[in-house]
Coordinates of C-alpha atoms and ligand atoms in Angstrom, one line a residue:
M1 CA 161.7 277.2 277.9
L2 CA 164.7 279.4 277.3
E3 CA 167.1 277.5 279.5
I4 CA 166.5 274.1 278.0
F5 CA 168.7 273.4 275.0
Y6 CA 168.4 271.0 272.0
N7 CA 170.2 269.9 269.0
I8 CA 168.1 271.0 266.0
V9 CA 167.7 268.3 263.4
G10 CA 165.1 268.7 260.6
K11 CA 162.1 270.2 262.4
E12 CA 162.9 268.4 265.7
C13 CA 164.3 269.7 269.0
R14 CA 166.3 266.7 270.0
T15 CA 167.8 265.9 273.4
G16 CA 170.4 263.1 273.5
D17 CA 171.8 260.2 275.5
T18 CA 174.8 262.3 276.5
S19 CA 175.0 265.9 277.5
D20 CA 177.5 268.4 278.9
R21 CA 177.6 271.4 281.2
V22 CA 179.9 274.4 280.5
T23 CA 181.7 276.0 283.5
C24 CA 180.8 279.6 284.0
P25 CA 184.0 281.6 283.4
R26 CA 183.1 284.3 285.9
T27 CA 182.2 282.0 288.8
G28 CA 183.4 278.5 288.1
D29 CA 179.8 277.2 288.5
A30 CA 178.4 274.6 286.2
L31 CA 175.9 276.0 283.7
W32 CA 172.9 274.3 282.1
E33 CA 172.9 270.9 280.4
A34 CA 173.3 270.9 276.6
P35 CA 172.8 267.6 274.7
L36 CA 175.8 266.3 272.7
A37 CA 174.9 265.3 269.1
S38 CA 175.3 261.7 268.2
E39 CA 176.4 260.1 264.9
T40 CA 172.7 259.5 264.2
D41 CA 171.9 263.2 264.7
L42 CA 174.7 264.0 262.3
E43 CA 173.5 261.6 259.7
D44 CA 169.9 262.8 260.0
A45 CA 170.9 266.4 259.9
V46 CA 172.9 265.9 256.6
K47 CA 169.9 263.9 255.2
S48 CA 167.5 266.7 256.1
A49 CA 169.7 269.4 254.7
R50 CA 170.1 267.5 251.4
A51 CA 166.4 266.9 251.2
A52 CA 165.7 270.6 251.8
S53 CA 168.5 271.7 249.5
S54 CA 167.0 271.9 246.0
S55 CA 163.7 273.6 247.0
W56 CA 165.6 276.1 249.2
A57 CA 168.1 276.8 246.3
A58 CA 165.1 277.5 244.0
T59 CA 163.8 280.3 246.2
S60 CA 164.8 283.8 245.1
V61 CA 167.4 285.9 246.9
G62 CA 164.6 288.3 247.8
V63 CA 162.6 285.6 249.5
R64 CA 165.7 284.4 251.5
Q65 CA 166.5 288.0 252.5
N66 CA 162.9 288.5 253.8
L67 CA 163.1 285.3 255.8
L68 CA 166.5 286.3 257.3
R69 CA 164.9 289.7 258.3
K70 CA 162.0 287.8 260.0
F71 CA 164.6 285.6 261.8
A72 CA 166.6 288.7 262.8
A73 CA 163.4 290.3 264.2
E74 CA 162.6 287.2 266.2
I75 CA 166.1 287.1 267.7
T76 CA 165.9 290.9 268.5
A77 CA 162.6 290.3 270.3
Q78 CA 164.4 287.9 272.6
A79 CA 167.6 289.9 272.8
A80 CA 167.6 290.5 276.5
A81 CA 167.2 286.9 277.4
L82 CA 169.7 285.7 274.8
S83 CA 172.3 288.2 275.9
G84 CA 171.9 286.9 279.5
I85 CA 172.7 283.4 278.3
L86 CA 175.6 284.7 276.2
A87 CA 177.0 286.7 279.1
Q88 CA 177.0 283.5 281.3
E89 CA 178.6 281.2 278.8
T90 CA 181.3 283.6 277.4
G91 CA 182.1 285.5 280.6
K92 CA 181.3 288.8 278.8
S93 CA 179.6 291.6 280.7
K94 CA 176.1 292.4 279.4
L95 CA 177.6 295.4 277.6
L96 CA 179.2 293.1 275.0
T97 CA 176.7 290.9 274.8
S98 CA 172.3 293.0 251.4
Q99 CA 173.8 292.2 248.8
S100 CA 172.5 290.3 245.7
L101 CA 174.6 288.1 243.6
S102 CA 173.1 288.6 240.2
D103 CA 174.5 287.3 237.0
E104 CA 177.5 289.3 235.7
I105 CA 178.5 289.7 232.0
V106 CA 182.2 289.1 232.0
H107 CA 182.8 289.4 228.3
E108 CA 180.9 290.3 225.2
D109 CA 182.0 290.7 221.6
A110 CA 180.4 290.0 218.2
T111 CA 180.8 286.3 218.6
V112 CA 180.3 285.4 222.2
K113 CA 178.8 286.6 225.4
V114 CA 180.1 285.1 228.7
I115 CA 177.9 285.4 231.8
A116 CA 179.1 284.4 235.3
T117 CA 176.1 282.8 237.1
R118 CA 176.1 281.8 240.8
T119 CA 174.7 278.6 242.2
P120 CA 174.6 277.5 245.8
L121 CA 177.1 274.9 246.9
G122 CA 174.5 272.8 248.7
V123 CA 175.1 271.9 252.4
V124 CA 177.4 274.1 254.4
A125 CA 178.8 273.1 257.9
A126 CA 179.6 276.2 260.0
I127 CA 182.1 275.2 262.7
C128 CA 182.5 278.0 265.3
P129 CA 184.8 279.0 268.2
W130 CA 183.9 280.2 271.7
N131 CA 185.2 283.8 271.7
F132 CA 182.3 285.4 269.8
P133 CA 179.8 282.5 269.4
L134 CA 176.8 284.4 268.1
V135 CA 178.3 287.0 265.8
L136 CA 180.6 284.4 264.1
A137 CA 177.8 281.9 263.7
T138 CA 175.3 284.4 262.4
G139 CA 177.8 285.7 259.9
K140 CA 178.1 282.2 258.4
I141 CA 174.3 281.5 258.7
A142 CA 173.3 284.7 256.9
A143 CA 175.9 284.3 254.1
G144 CA 175.1 280.6 253.7
L145 CA 171.3 280.9 253.6
V146 CA 171.1 284.1 251.5
T147 CA 173.2 282.4 248.8
G148 CA 170.8 279.4 248.8
N149 CA 172.6 276.8 250.9
C150 CA 171.4 274.8 253.8
V151 CA 173.5 275.3 256.9
I152 CA 174.4 273.0 259.8
V153 CA 176.0 275.0 262.7
K154 CA 178.3 273.4 265.1
P155 CA 179.0 275.7 268.1
S156 CA 182.0 275.3 270.2
P157 CA 181.3 272.9 273.1
F158 CA 182.6 275.7 275.4
T159 CA 179.7 278.0 274.3
P160 CA 176.8 276.0 272.9
Y161 CA 173.8 277.6 274.5
T162 CA 173.0 280.8 272.6
T163 CA 173.7 279.3 269.2
L164 CA 171.4 276.3 270.0
K165 CA 168.7 278.6 271.2
V166 CA 168.9 280.9 268.1
V167 CA 168.7 278.0 265.7
E168 CA 165.7 276.7 267.7
I169 CA 164.1 280.1 267.2
A170 CA 164.8 279.8 263.5
L171 CA 162.4 276.8 263.3
N172 CA 159.6 279.4 263.2
T173 CA 161.0 280.8 260.0
F174 CA 162.8 278.4 257.7
P175 CA 161.6 275.1 256.2
P176 CA 162.9 272.0 258.1
G177 CA 166.5 271.1 257.2
V178 CA 167.4 274.6 256.0
L179 CA 169.1 275.6 259.3
Q180 CA 170.1 273.0 261.9
A181 CA 172.5 272.8 264.9
L182 CA 174.6 270.0 266.3
N183 CA 176.4 270.5 269.6
G184 CA 179.7 268.6 270.2
G185 CA 183.4 268.8 270.1
A186 CA 186.1 267.8 267.6
E187 CA 184.5 264.4 266.8
I188 CA 181.2 266.0 265.5
G189 CA 183.3 268.6 263.6
R190 CA 185.4 265.9 262.1
G191 CA 182.3 263.9 261.2
L192 CA 180.9 266.9 259.3
T193 CA 184.2 267.5 257.6
L194 CA 184.5 263.9 256.3
H195 CA 180.8 263.5 255.4
P196 CA 180.3 263.2 251.6
G197 CA 176.9 264.9 252.0
V198 CA 178.5 268.2 253.1
D199 CA 179.8 270.5 250.4
K200 CA 181.6 273.2 252.3
I201 CA 183.2 273.7 255.7
S202 CA 183.4 277.3 257.0
L203 CA 185.6 277.2 260.1
T204 CA 186.5 279.9 262.5
G205 CA 189.0 278.6 264.9
S206 CA 192.6 277.9 265.6
T207 CA 195.3 277.3 263.0
A208 CA 195.9 273.8 264.3
T209 CA 192.2 272.9 263.7
G210 CA 192.3 274.6 260.3
K211 CA 195.1 272.3 259.2
K212 CA 193.2 269.2 260.4
I213 CA 190.0 270.3 258.6
M214 CA 191.9 271.1 255.4
E215 CA 193.3 267.5 255.4
C216 CA 189.9 265.9 256.1
A217 CA 188.1 268.1 253.5
S218 CA 190.6 267.0 250.9
Y219 CA 189.2 263.5 250.7
S220 CA 186.0 264.8 249.0
L221 CA 187.6 268.1 247.8
K222 CA 185.1 270.1 249.8
R223 CA 185.1 273.9 249.6
I224 CA 186.7 275.4 252.7
T225 CA 186.9 278.8 254.3
L226 CA 189.3 278.9 257.2
E227 CA 189.4 281.9 259.5
L228 CA 192.2 281.2 261.9
G229 CA 194.4 282.6 264.6
G230 CA 196.4 285.8 264.4
N231 CA 199.3 287.7 266.0
D232 CA 198.5 291.3 265.1
A233 CA 201.2 293.9 265.3
S234 CA 200.4 297.5 266.1
I235 CA 203.1 299.9 264.9
V236 CA 203.3 303.3 266.6
C237 CA 205.3 306.0 264.8
E238 CA 207.2 308.8 266.6
D239 CA 205.0 311.6 265.1
V240 CA 201.8 310.7 267.1
D241 CA 200.7 311.9 270.5
P242 CA 201.8 309.0 272.6
A243 CA 199.2 309.3 275.3
S244 CA 196.1 309.5 273.1
V245 CA 197.4 306.6 270.9
A246 CA 198.2 304.5 274.0
R247 CA 194.6 304.9 275.2
Q248 CA 193.4 303.6 271.8
V249 CA 195.9 300.7 271.6
A250 CA 194.9 299.6 275.1
I251 CA 191.3 299.0 273.8
G252 CA 192.7 296.9 270.9
C253 CA 194.7 294.8 273.4
L254 CA 192.0 294.3 276.0
F255 CA 188.7 294.2 274.2
H256 CA 187.1 290.9 275.5
S257 CA 190.3 290.5 277.5
G258 CA 192.3 289.9 274.3
Q259 CA 190.2 286.9 273.3
M260 CA 189.7 288.3 269.8
C261 CA 191.2 286.9 266.6
V262 CA 192.2 290.4 265.6
A263 CA 193.2 291.7 269.1
T264 CA 196.4 293.7 269.2
K265 CA 198.9 291.0 270.2
R266 CA 202.2 292.9 269.8
V267 CA 202.8 296.6 270.2
Y268 CA 205.9 298.2 268.4
V269 CA 206.6 301.7 269.6
H270 CA 209.2 304.1 268.2
K271 CA 212.2 304.4 270.6
S272 CA 211.8 308.2 270.9
I273 CA 208.3 308.1 272.4
Y274 CA 208.6 304.7 274.1
P275 CA 208.7 305.9 277.8
A276 CA 205.7 308.3 277.4
F277 CA 203.7 305.7 275.5
L278 CA 204.4 302.9 278.0
H279 CA 203.5 305.2 280.9
T280 CA 200.0 305.8 279.6
L281 CA 199.5 302.2 278.4
V282 CA 200.2 301.1 282.0
E283 CA 197.8 303.6 283.4
E284 CA 195.1 302.3 281.0
F285 CA 195.7 298.7 281.9
E286 CA 195.6 299.5 285.6
K287 CA 192.3 301.3 285.3
I288 CA 190.6 297.9 284.4
K289 CA 188.5 296.5 287.1
T290 CA 188.8 292.7 287.2
R291 CA 186.1 290.6 288.9
A292 CA 183.5 293.2 288.1
P293 CA 180.0 291.9 288.2
V294 CA 178.2 290.9 285.0
D295 CA 176.0 294.1 285.2
F296 CA 179.1 296.4 285.4
P297 CA 179.5 297.7 281.8
S298 CA 182.9 296.5 280.9
T299 CA 184.6 295.0 277.8
F300 CA 186.9 293.1 280.2
G301 CA 186.1 289.7 281.7
P302 CA 187.6 286.4 282.6
L303 CA 189.2 284.0 280.2
Q304 CA 186.3 281.9 278.8
N305 CA 187.6 278.4 279.7
N306 CA 190.2 276.6 281.7
M307 CA 192.2 275.6 278.6
Q308 CA 192.7 279.2 277.6
F309 CA 193.4 280.2 281.2
S310 CA 196.3 277.7 281.2
I311 CA 197.7 278.9 277.9
V312 CA 197.8 282.5 279.1
K313 CA 199.5 281.4 282.4
E314 CA 202.1 279.5 280.3
H315 CA 202.9 282.8 278.5
I316 CA 203.3 284.5 281.9
E317 CA 205.6 281.7 283.1
D318 CA 207.7 281.9 279.9
C319 CA 208.2 285.6 280.5
K320 CA 209.2 284.9 284.1
A321 CA 211.6 282.2 283.1
R322 CA 213.3 284.6 280.7
G323 CA 213.6 287.3 283.4
C324 CA 211.3 289.7 281.5
T325 CA 210.1 292.9 283.2
F326 CA 206.4 293.2 283.8
A327 CA 205.4 296.9 283.5
T328 CA 202.1 295.9 285.2
G329 CA 200.2 292.7 286.1
G330 CA 201.7 289.3 285.7
K331 CA 199.4 287.4 288.1
A332 CA 196.6 284.9 287.5
D333 CA 193.8 285.2 290.0
E334 CA 193.4 281.9 292.0
G335 CA 189.6 281.7 291.3
P336 CA 186.8 281.0 291.3
G337 CA 186.5 281.5 287.6
F338 CA 189.3 282.2 285.1
W339 CA 190.5 285.7 285.8
I340 CA 193.9 287.2 284.8
E341 CA 194.8 290.8 285.5
P342 CA 195.8 293.0 282.5
T343 CA 199.5 292.5 282.0
I344 CA 202.2 294.4 280.1
V345 CA 205.6 292.9 279.3
D346 CA 208.3 295.5 278.8
R347 CA 210.5 294.7 275.8
P348 CA 210.6 290.9 275.9
P349 CA 212.9 289.3 273.3
D350 CA 211.4 288.6 269.9
D351 CA 211.5 284.9 270.5
A352 CA 209.5 285.0 273.8
L353 CA 206.3 283.0 273.6
V354 CA 204.2 286.2 274.1
V355 CA 205.8 287.8 271.0
A356 CA 206.1 284.7 268.7
G357 CA 202.8 282.9 269.7
E358 CA 199.1 283.7 270.0
Q359 CA 198.4 284.6 273.7
F360 CA 194.6 285.2 273.2
G361 CA 194.4 286.8 276.6
P362 CA 195.1 290.0 278.6
I363 CA 198.9 290.0 278.3
T364 CA 200.6 292.4 275.9
P365 CA 204.3 292.6 274.9
V366 CA 205.5 296.2 274.1
L367 CA 208.6 296.4 271.9
E368 CA 210.9 299.3 270.8
W369 CA 211.8 300.1 267.1
E370 CA 214.1 302.5 265.3
T371 CA 213.8 302.2 261.6
E372 CA 210.8 301.5 259.3
E373 CA 212.6 298.7 257.5
E374 CA 213.4 297.0 260.8
V375 CA 209.8 297.2 262.3
I376 CA 208.2 296.0 259.1
R377 CA 210.6 293.0 259.0
R378 CA 209.9 292.2 262.7
A379 CA 206.1 292.6 262.3
N380 CA 206.1 290.2 259.3
N381 CA 208.4 287.7 261.0
T382 CA 205.5 285.3 261.9
S383 CA 203.6 282.6 260.2
S384 CA 200.3 284.5 261.1
G385 CA 198.8 287.2 258.9
L386 CA 195.4 288.2 260.1
G387 CA 195.5 291.9 261.0
A388 CA 197.8 294.8 261.8
C389 CA 197.6 298.5 262.8
V390 CA 199.8 301.5 262.0
W391 CA 199.6 304.8 263.8
S392 CA 201.1 308.0 262.3
T393 CA 200.0 311.6 261.6
D394 CA 201.7 311.2 258.2
M395 CA 199.0 309.3 256.3
A396 CA 201.3 308.6 253.3
R397 CA 203.8 307.0 255.6
A398 CA 201.1 305.0 257.5
E399 CA 199.8 303.7 254.2
R400 CA 203.3 302.9 252.9
I401 CA 204.0 300.8 256.0
G402 CA 200.5 299.3 256.0
R403 CA 200.8 298.0 252.4
K404 CA 204.1 296.3 253.3
L405 CA 202.5 294.3 256.2
E406 CA 201.6 290.7 255.4
A407 CA 198.1 290.6 256.8
G408 CA 194.5 290.4 255.5
S409 CA 193.2 293.5 257.3
I410 CA 195.1 296.7 258.0
W411 CA 193.9 299.6 260.1
L412 CA 195.5 303.0 259.9
N413 CA 195.1 305.1 263.0
S414 CA 192.6 302.7 264.6
F415 CA 192.7 299.6 266.6
E416 CA 191.1 296.5 265.0
K417 CA 187.5 297.1 264.1
P418 CA 186.2 294.5 261.5
L419 CA 183.3 295.7 259.4
P420 CA 180.8 293.3 257.8
M421 CA 181.1 295.0 254.4
A422 CA 184.8 294.5 254.2
Y423 CA 186.3 291.2 253.1
F424 CA 187.9 289.5 256.2
S425 CA 190.6 287.0 255.6
G426 CA 193.9 285.7 256.9
H427 CA 197.1 285.7 255.0
K428 CA 199.7 283.0 255.5
E429 CA 198.7 280.5 258.3
S430 CA 195.8 282.8 259.5
G431 CA 193.5 281.3 256.9
V432 CA 192.3 280.1 253.5
G433 CA 189.7 282.2 251.7
G434 CA 187.7 284.7 253.8
E435 CA 184.2 285.9 254.8
W436 CA 182.1 289.1 254.8
G437 CA 181.8 291.6 252.0
K438 CA 180.8 290.6 248.4
Q439 CA 184.0 288.4 248.1
G440 CA 183.0 286.6 251.3
L441 CA 179.5 285.9 249.9
L442 CA 181.0 284.5 246.7
S443 CA 182.8 281.8 248.8
Y444 CA 179.3 280.3 249.4
V445 CA 178.5 279.8 245.7
N446 CA 179.8 278.0 242.6
T447 CA 180.4 280.3 239.7
Q448 CA 179.3 278.9 236.4
S449 CA 180.6 280.5 233.2
L450 CA 177.9 280.5 230.6
H451 CA 179.3 280.9 227.1
I452 CA 176.5 282.1 224.7
Y453 CA 176.9 281.7 221.0
K454 CA 173.6 282.7 219.5
D455 CA 174.2 281.2 216.0
P456 CA 175.4 277.7 216.3
V457 CA 176.6 277.5 212.7
L458 CA 178.4 280.8 212.4
G459 CA 179.2 281.2 216.1
R460 CA 177.9 284.7 216.1
L461 CA 175.6 286.6 218.4
Ligands
LIG501 P1 189.4 275.6 268.0 O1 190.1 275.5 266.7 O2 189.9 274.8 269.2 O3 187.9 275.2 267.8 C1 187.1 275.8 266.8 C2 186.0 274.8 266.4 O4 186.5 273.7 265.7 C3 185.2 274.3 267.6 O5 183.8 274.2 267.3 C4 185.8 272.9 267.8 O6 184.9 272.0 268.4 C5 186.0 272.5 266.3 N1 187.0 271.5 266.1 C6 188.1 271.2 266.9 N2 188.8 270.2 266.3 C7 188.2 269.9 265.2 C8 188.5 268.9 264.1 N3 189.5 268.1 264.2 N4 187.6 268.8 263.1 C9 186.5 269.7 263.0 N5 186.2 270.6 264.0 C10 187.1 270.7 265.0 O7 189.4 277.2 268.3 P2 188.8 277.9 269.6 O8 189.8 277.6 270.7 O9 187.4 277.6 269.8 O10 188.9 279.4 269.2 C11 190.0 280.3 269.4 C12 190.8 280.4 268.1 O11 190.0 280.8 267.0 C13 192.0 281.4 268.2 O12 193.1 280.8 267.6 C14 191.4 282.6 267.4 O13 192.4 283.4 266.9 C15 190.6 281.9 266.3 N6 189.6 282.8 265.8 C16 189.8 283.3 264.5 C17 188.9 284.2 264.0 C18 189.0 284.7 262.6 O14 188.0 285.2 262.1 N7 190.1 284.5 261.9 C19 187.8 284.6 264.8 C20 187.7 284.2 266.1 C21 188.6 283.3 266.6

């Protein structure tokens, strides 16, 4: 049954003594029951993963890739049903809903050859957020499994359903213990982070959670990858066509209603084109239809949960308290569901919450700049460093500015579009390590340096 959900432990689909129902962000209705994992489930999952670990690590990368393809085919076969569940739990409309790591010779001379070999870490816990539950979980699952690790996924308790279902489907493909899922909140996440049987934590979540995980992981010196919050600046130079760039920037701000780690969260526009740019940006924001039904093809929806709804309302209140001008919007809808209309704040001060913090919602501050040195300094004046964009028809200038921005991913003449082949990482408090691309895969393995002296007496090859 597609709408019954289980924790997946070993080869079992487990219900539990306690369960939870998520609130549908569109309608405010309670969704299905999902069991919450207990401490026993956690212990059993780690035991199963450790039991499966050595034989899974012994399979070849090719075998693992084939199994992942089979798994992908099974998910694809059920895509329509899964996207229906995903739309309900995230609030998205239905629209949104191979590499090998061979040994590497790193040095060779007459005396010694040094080979870098890769071995799996063992058991990886993948702790996921609610904004893109499936794409972020499957990125960790694919990287963890293909490199020979066993993976325990913990979805966000705000969006457990699709992840639990996908891991249940995986029971058809992988040996027991290789891929498991435990639903629950911070306690289960903390339990995985402290557990001596878990070798790595890969978290995508907030900076505050990243700090807690780093502290708990330190007790057993676990490997960690932390993909955390951002405050992306988009810098618009005076040599662009303001209207066409404003239309693109609007997508960067409002995709999934701004609930994206690399959403555009601050827009800096050169003073000479500011009025024309703002005019089109307002037009674009006002074209958005809020409260559209789930079948209406839109990348805009409600906030996913009440907590995030309150955070965005707090940003609006802070702007009001400071007497800021709203170029459009500025109102939360009273419900049902968690809808906020697309909002633009016209030149708020740099210390306003909406400029200095992470709004993670459909409210965008637009700011004016005059000199390159000034805008780079203001864009970098944050503890975040996830992404940034630069728009200019002078490519040398765009690149010069981009290279000076303190962020893990920079887009020149585009809004933020992460690609799986590119390493994705946060600088400063936006993360530790990163995922995707070959460098991301390497974060799921130990590198062993094999020093080969063929002649033990003479030390020569
Ligand atoms: P969150 O930090 O509240 O939760 C993320 C996950 O961590 C959840 O599964 C949660 O249950 C778990 N968790 C919470 N406390 C924990 C603890 N003490 N120990 C272990 N696990 C714990 O984040 P969220 O609200 O779900 O997601 C939104 C945040 O995620 C935003 O800040 C956003 O920018 C960030 N994000 C970052 C990226 C990226 O790739 N850098 C991508 C998406 C979202």
